[in-house]
Short mmCIF file of C-alpha atoms and ligand atoms in Angstrom, two decimals:
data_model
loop_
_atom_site.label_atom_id
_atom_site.label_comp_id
_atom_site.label_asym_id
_atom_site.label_seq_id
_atom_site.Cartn_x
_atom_site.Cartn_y
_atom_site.Cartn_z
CA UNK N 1 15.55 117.54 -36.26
CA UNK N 2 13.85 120.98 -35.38
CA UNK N 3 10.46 121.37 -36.30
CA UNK N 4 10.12 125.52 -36.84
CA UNK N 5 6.99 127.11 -37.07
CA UNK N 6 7.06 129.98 -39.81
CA UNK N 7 4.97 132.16 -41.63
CA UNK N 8 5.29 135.21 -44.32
CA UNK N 9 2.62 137.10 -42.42
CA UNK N 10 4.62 138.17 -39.73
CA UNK N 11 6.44 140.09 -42.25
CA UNK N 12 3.19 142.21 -42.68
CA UNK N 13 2.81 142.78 -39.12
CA UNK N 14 3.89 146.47 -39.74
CA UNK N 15 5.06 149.06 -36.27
CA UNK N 16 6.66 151.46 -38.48
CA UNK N 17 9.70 153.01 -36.72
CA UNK N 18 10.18 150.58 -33.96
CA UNK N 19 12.33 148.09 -32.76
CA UNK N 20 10.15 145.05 -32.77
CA UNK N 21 10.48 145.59 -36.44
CA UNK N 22 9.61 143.96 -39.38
CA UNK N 23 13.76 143.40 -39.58
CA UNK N 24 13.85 141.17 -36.74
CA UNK N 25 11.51 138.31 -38.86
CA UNK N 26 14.02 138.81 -41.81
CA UNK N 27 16.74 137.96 -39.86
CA UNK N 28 15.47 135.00 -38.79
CA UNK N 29 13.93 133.72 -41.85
CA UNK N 30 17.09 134.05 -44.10
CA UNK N 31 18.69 132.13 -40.68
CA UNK N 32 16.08 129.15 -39.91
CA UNK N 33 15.72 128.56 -44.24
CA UNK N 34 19.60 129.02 -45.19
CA UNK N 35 21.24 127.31 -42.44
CA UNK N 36 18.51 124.80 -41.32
CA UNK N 37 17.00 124.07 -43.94
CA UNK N 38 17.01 120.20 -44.16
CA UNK N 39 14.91 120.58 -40.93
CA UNK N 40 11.08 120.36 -40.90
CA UNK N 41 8.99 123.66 -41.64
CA UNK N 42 5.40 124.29 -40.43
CA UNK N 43 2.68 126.53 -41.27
CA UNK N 44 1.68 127.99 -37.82
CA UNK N 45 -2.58 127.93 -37.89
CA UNK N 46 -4.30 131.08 -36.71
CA UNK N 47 -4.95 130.24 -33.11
CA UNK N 48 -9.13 129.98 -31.80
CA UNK N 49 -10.57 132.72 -29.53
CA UNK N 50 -11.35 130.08 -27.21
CA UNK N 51 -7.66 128.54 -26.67
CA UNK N 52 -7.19 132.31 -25.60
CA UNK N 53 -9.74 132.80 -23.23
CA UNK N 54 -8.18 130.03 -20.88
CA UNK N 55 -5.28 132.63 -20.69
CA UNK N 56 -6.30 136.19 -21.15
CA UNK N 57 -9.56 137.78 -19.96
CA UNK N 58 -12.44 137.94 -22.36
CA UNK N 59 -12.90 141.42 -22.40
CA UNK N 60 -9.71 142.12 -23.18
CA UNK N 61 -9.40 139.64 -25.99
CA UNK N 62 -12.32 141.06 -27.34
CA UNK N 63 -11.24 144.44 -26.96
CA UNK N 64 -7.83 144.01 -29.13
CA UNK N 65 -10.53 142.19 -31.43
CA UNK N 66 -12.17 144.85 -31.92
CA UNK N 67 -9.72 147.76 -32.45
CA UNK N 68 -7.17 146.47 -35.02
CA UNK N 69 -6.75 149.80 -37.07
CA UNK N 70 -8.66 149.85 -40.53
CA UNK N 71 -5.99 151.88 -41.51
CA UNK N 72 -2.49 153.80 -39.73
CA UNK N 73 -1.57 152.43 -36.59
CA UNK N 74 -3.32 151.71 -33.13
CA UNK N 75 -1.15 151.57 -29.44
CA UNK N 76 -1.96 148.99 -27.46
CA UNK N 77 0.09 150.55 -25.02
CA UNK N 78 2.48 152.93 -25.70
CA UNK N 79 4.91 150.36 -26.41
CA UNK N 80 2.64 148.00 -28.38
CA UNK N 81 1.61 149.25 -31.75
CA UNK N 82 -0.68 147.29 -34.15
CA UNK N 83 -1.89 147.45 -38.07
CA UNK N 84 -4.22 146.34 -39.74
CA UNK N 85 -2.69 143.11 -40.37
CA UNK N 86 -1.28 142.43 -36.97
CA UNK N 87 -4.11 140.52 -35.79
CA UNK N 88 -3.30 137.82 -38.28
CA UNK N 89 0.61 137.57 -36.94
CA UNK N 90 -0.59 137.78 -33.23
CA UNK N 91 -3.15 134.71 -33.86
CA UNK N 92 -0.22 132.57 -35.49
CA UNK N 93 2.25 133.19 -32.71
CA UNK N 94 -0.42 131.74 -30.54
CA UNK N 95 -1.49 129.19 -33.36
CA UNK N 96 2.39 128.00 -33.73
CA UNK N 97 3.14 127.87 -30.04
CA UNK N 98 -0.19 125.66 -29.03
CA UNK N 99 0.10 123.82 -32.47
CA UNK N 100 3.34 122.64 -31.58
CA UNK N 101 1.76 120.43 -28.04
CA UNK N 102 -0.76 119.20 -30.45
CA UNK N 103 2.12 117.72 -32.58
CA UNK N 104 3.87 116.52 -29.51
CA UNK N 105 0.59 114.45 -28.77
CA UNK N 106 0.34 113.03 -32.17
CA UNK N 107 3.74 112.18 -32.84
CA UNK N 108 6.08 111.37 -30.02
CA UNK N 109 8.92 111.79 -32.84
CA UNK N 110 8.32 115.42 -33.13
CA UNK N 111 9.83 117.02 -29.66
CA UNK N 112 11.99 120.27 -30.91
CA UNK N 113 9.86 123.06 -31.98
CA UNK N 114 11.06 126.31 -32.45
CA UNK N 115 8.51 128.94 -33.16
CA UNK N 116 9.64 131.77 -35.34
CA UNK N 117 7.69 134.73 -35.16
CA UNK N 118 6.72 137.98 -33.82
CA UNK N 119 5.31 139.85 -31.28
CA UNK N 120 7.20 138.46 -28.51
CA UNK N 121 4.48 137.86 -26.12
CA UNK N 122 5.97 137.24 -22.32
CA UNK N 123 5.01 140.98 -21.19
CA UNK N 124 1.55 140.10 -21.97
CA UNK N 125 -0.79 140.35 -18.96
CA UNK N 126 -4.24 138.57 -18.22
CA UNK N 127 -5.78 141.62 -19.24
CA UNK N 128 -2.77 143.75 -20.57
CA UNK N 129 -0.87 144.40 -23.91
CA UNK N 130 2.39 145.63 -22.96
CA UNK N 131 6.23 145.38 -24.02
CA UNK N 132 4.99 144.99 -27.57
CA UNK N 133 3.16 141.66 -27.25
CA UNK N 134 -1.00 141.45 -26.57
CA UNK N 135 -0.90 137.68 -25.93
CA UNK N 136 1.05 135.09 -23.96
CA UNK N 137 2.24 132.89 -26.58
CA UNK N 138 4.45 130.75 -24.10
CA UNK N 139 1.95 131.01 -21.24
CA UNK N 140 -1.29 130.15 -23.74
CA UNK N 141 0.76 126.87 -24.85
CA UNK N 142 1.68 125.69 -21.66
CA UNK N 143 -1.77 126.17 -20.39
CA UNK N 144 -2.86 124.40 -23.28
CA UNK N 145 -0.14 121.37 -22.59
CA UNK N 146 -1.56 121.32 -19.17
CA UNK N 147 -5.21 121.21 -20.14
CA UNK N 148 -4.55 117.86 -22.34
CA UNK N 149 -3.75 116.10 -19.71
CA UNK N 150 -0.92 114.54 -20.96
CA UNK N 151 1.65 116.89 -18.87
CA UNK N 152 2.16 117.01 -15.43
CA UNK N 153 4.97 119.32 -14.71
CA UNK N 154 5.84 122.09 -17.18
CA UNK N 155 9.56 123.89 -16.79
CA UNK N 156 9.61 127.76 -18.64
CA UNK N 157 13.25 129.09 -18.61
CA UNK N 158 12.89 132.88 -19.76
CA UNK N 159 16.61 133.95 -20.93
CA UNK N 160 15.44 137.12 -22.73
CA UNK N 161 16.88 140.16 -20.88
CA UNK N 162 13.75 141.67 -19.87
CA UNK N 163 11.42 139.80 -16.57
CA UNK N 164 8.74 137.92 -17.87
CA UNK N 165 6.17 139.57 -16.10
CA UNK N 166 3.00 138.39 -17.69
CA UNK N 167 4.13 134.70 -17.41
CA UNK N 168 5.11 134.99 -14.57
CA UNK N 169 1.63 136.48 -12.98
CA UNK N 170 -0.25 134.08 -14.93
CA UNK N 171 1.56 131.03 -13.31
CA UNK N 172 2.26 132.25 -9.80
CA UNK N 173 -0.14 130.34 -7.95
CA UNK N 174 0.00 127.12 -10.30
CA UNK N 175 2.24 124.85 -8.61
CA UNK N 176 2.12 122.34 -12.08
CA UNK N 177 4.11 125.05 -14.18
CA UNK N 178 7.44 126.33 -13.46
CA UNK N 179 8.89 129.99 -14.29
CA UNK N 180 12.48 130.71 -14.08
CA UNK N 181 13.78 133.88 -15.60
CA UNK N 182 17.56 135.76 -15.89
CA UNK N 183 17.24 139.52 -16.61
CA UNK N 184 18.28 142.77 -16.23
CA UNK N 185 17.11 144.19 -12.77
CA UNK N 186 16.22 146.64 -11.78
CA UNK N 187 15.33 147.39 -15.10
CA UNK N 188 11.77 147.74 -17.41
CA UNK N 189 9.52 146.00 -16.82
CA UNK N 190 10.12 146.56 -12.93
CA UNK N 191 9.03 143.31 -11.89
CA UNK N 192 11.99 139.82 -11.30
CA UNK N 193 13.13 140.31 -7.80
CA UNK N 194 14.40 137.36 -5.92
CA UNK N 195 11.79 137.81 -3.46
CA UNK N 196 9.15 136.88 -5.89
CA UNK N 197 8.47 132.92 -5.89
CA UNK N 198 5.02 132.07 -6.36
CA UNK N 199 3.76 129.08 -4.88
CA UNK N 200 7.45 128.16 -4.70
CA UNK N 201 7.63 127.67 -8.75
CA UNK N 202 9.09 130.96 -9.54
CA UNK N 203 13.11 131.25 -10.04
CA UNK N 204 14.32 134.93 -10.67
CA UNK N 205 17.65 135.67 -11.88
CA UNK N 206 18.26 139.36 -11.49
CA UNK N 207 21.30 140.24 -13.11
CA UNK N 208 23.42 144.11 -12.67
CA UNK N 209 23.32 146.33 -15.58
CA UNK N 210 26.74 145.60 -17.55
CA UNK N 211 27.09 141.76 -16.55
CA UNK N 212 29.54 139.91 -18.67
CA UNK N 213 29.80 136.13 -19.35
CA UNK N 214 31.50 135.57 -16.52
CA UNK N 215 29.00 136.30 -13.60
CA UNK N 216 25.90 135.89 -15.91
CA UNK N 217 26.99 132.00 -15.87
CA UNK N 218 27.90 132.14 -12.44
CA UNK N 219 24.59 133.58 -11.16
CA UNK N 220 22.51 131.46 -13.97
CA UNK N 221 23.67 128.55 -12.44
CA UNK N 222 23.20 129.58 -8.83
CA UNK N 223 19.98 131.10 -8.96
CA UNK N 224 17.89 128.61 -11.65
CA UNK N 225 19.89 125.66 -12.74
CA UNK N 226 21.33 124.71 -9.00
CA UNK N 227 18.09 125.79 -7.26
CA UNK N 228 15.64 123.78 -9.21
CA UNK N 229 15.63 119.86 -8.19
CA UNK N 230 12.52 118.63 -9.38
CA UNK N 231 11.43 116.15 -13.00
CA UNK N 232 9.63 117.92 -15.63
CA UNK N 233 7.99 116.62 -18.50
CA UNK N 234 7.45 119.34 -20.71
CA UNK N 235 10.69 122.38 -21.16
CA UNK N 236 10.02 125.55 -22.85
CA UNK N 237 12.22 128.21 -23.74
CA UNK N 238 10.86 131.78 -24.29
CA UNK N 239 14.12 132.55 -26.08
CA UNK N 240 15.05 136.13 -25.91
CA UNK N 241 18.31 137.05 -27.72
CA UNK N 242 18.28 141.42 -26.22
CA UNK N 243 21.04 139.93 -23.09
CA UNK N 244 23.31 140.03 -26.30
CA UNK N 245 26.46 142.71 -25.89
CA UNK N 246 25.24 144.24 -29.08
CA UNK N 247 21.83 144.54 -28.20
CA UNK N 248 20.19 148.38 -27.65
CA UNK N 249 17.81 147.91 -25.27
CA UNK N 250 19.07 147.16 -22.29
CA UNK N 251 22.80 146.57 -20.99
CA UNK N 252 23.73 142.73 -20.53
CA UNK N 253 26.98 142.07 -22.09
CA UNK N 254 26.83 138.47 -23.24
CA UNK N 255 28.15 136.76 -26.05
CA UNK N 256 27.62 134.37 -28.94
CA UNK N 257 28.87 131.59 -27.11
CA UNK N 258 26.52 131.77 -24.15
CA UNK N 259 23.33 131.43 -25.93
CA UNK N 260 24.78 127.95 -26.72
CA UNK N 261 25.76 127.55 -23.09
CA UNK N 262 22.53 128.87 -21.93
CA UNK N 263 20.55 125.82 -23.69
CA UNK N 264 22.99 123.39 -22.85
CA UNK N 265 22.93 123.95 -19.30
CA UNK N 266 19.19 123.25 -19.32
CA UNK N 267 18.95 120.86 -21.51
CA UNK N 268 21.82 118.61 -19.01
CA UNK N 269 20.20 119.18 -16.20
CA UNK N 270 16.29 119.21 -17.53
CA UNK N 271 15.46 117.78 -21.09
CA UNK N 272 15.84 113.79 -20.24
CA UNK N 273 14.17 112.97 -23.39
CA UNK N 274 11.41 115.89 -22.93
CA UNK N 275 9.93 117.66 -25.43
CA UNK N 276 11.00 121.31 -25.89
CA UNK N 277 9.30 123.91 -27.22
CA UNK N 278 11.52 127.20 -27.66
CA UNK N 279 9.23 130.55 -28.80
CA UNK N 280 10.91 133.53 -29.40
CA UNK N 281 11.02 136.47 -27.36
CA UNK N 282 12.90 139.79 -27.58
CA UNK N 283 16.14 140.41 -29.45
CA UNK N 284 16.83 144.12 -31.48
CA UNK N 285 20.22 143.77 -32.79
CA UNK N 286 20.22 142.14 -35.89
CA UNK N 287 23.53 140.56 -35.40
CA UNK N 288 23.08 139.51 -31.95
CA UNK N 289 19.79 138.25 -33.12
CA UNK N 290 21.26 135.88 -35.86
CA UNK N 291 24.09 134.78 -33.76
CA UNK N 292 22.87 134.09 -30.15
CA UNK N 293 19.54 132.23 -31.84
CA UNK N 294 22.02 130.23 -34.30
CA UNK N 295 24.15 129.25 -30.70
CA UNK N 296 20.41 127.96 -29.38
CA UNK N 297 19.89 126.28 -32.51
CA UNK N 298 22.79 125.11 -32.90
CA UNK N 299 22.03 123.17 -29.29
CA UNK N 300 18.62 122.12 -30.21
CA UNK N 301 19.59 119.93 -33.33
CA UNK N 302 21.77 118.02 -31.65
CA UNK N 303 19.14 116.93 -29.07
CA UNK N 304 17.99 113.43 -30.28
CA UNK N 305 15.60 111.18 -28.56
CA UNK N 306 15.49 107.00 -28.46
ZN1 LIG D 1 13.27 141.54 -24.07
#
């Protein structure tokens, strides 16, 4: 059973001609409701200020706050547009994701979330909007799990094609949370190099423009799922489905298939009984979108617990 956080209001969450569209949330609507939809559906709740704050710097929160157009648009950055009803689908991306540990707490039955919505937030600096997303919905929950006390050791595996930057800053030096990320590189947003490893908690994956199947699998497994020998008791995925062949922002040539491969490999080697929370990333081709996130799904369902 998947638990999927959804709402309607990230259909009003409006960047007029861009590819973190307003598309991307119809796709996977008509995919979560027609093809899963004996599986549990939950209202994400607008997330609390505070929540945010142990994330994201105050001033900065505040300053998104307080410029959410009346009217038009407003650029967070020149990637990262907002409406006037954007706050409202930024606060329930946050509100899903830390809503989701909260569920975990109450009911040990509940352990697959997936959280359907939009932005994407794993660009998202301490105090920066940037690769469409102005908060860390991944990094805000996992902070959150870590804050209830009731998680020791927190696994992230990143898949989307672009470097989680933002998550990965904001967890560097905590040795409690683990990032581990396959991408394009070099590629936007600069950042993913092997070199980088934190406190010894951060796995890059860099992958060549044009990688197929083949070697993504081969340097997945090498570089994350071989390297990392350690218990966790929490897995998230910040699933990004823009590694797709079809995809038009970037140039990782992987198919349907290995977005079920992807979350298999993890969950073998990772999810012994674990609760997983999977929050959606990137993604621009529609088709790529519905498939690769079906092949995840598709994974997740099957996942049962004692
Ligand atoms: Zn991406």
């Amino acid at each position: 059973m998947i638990n999927f956080f959804y709402t309607d209001e990230y259909l009003k969450h409006d960047t007029g001609q861009h590819p973190e569209s307003i598309e991307r949330i119809k796709t996977v609507k008509k995919l979560i409701f027609e093809n899963y939809e004996s599986h549990n559906f939950l209202n994400p709740p607008l997330a609390n200020k505070e929540i945010i704050y142990n994330v994201h710097d105050k001033d900065y929160i505040d300053y998104i706050f307080d410029n959410i157009p009346d009217t038009g648009f407003s650029y967070f950055d020149p990637d990262t547009v907002a409406c006037p009803n954007s706050l409202n689908s930024y606060l329930c991306a946050v509100g899903g994701s830390v809503e989701a540990v909260n569920q975990i707490n109450l009911n040990k039955n509940k352990k697959v979330f997936f959280c359907a919505h939009r932005p994407p937030g794993h660009h998202a600096e301490k105090n920066k909007a940037m690769g469409f997303g102005v908060f860390n919905n991944v990094a805000i929950s996992a902070d959150y799990a870590l804050r209830s006390k009731k998680f020791e050791k927190i696994l992230i595996i990143d898949f989307d094609v672009h470097h989680g930057n933002g998550t990965q800053h904001i967890f560097e030096n905590n040795p409690n949370i683990f990032y581990a990320s396959s991408h394009q590189y070099p590629y936007y947003p600069g950042t993913g190099d092997l070199t980088e490893k934190g406190c010894g908690n951060i796995f890059n994956c860099p992958l060549p423009a044009n990688c197929d199947s083949k070697l993504f699998r081969k340097l997945f497994s090498e570089n994350i799922v071989d390297k990392i020998n350690q218990n966790f008791d929490l897995l998230y995925f910040s699933a990004g489905f823009d590694a797709h062949v079809l995809d038009p922002l970037a140039s990782i040539n992987l198919e349907d298939e290995d977005f079920f491969w992807i979350t298999k490999k993890i969950l073998d080697k990772f999810a012994n009984n674990i609760p997983i929370i999977s929050v959606l990333e990137g993604g621009y081709d529609m088709k790529g979108l519905y498939n690769g996130l079906n092949n995840h799904l598709k994974v997740l369902q099957d996942y049962s617990y004692e």
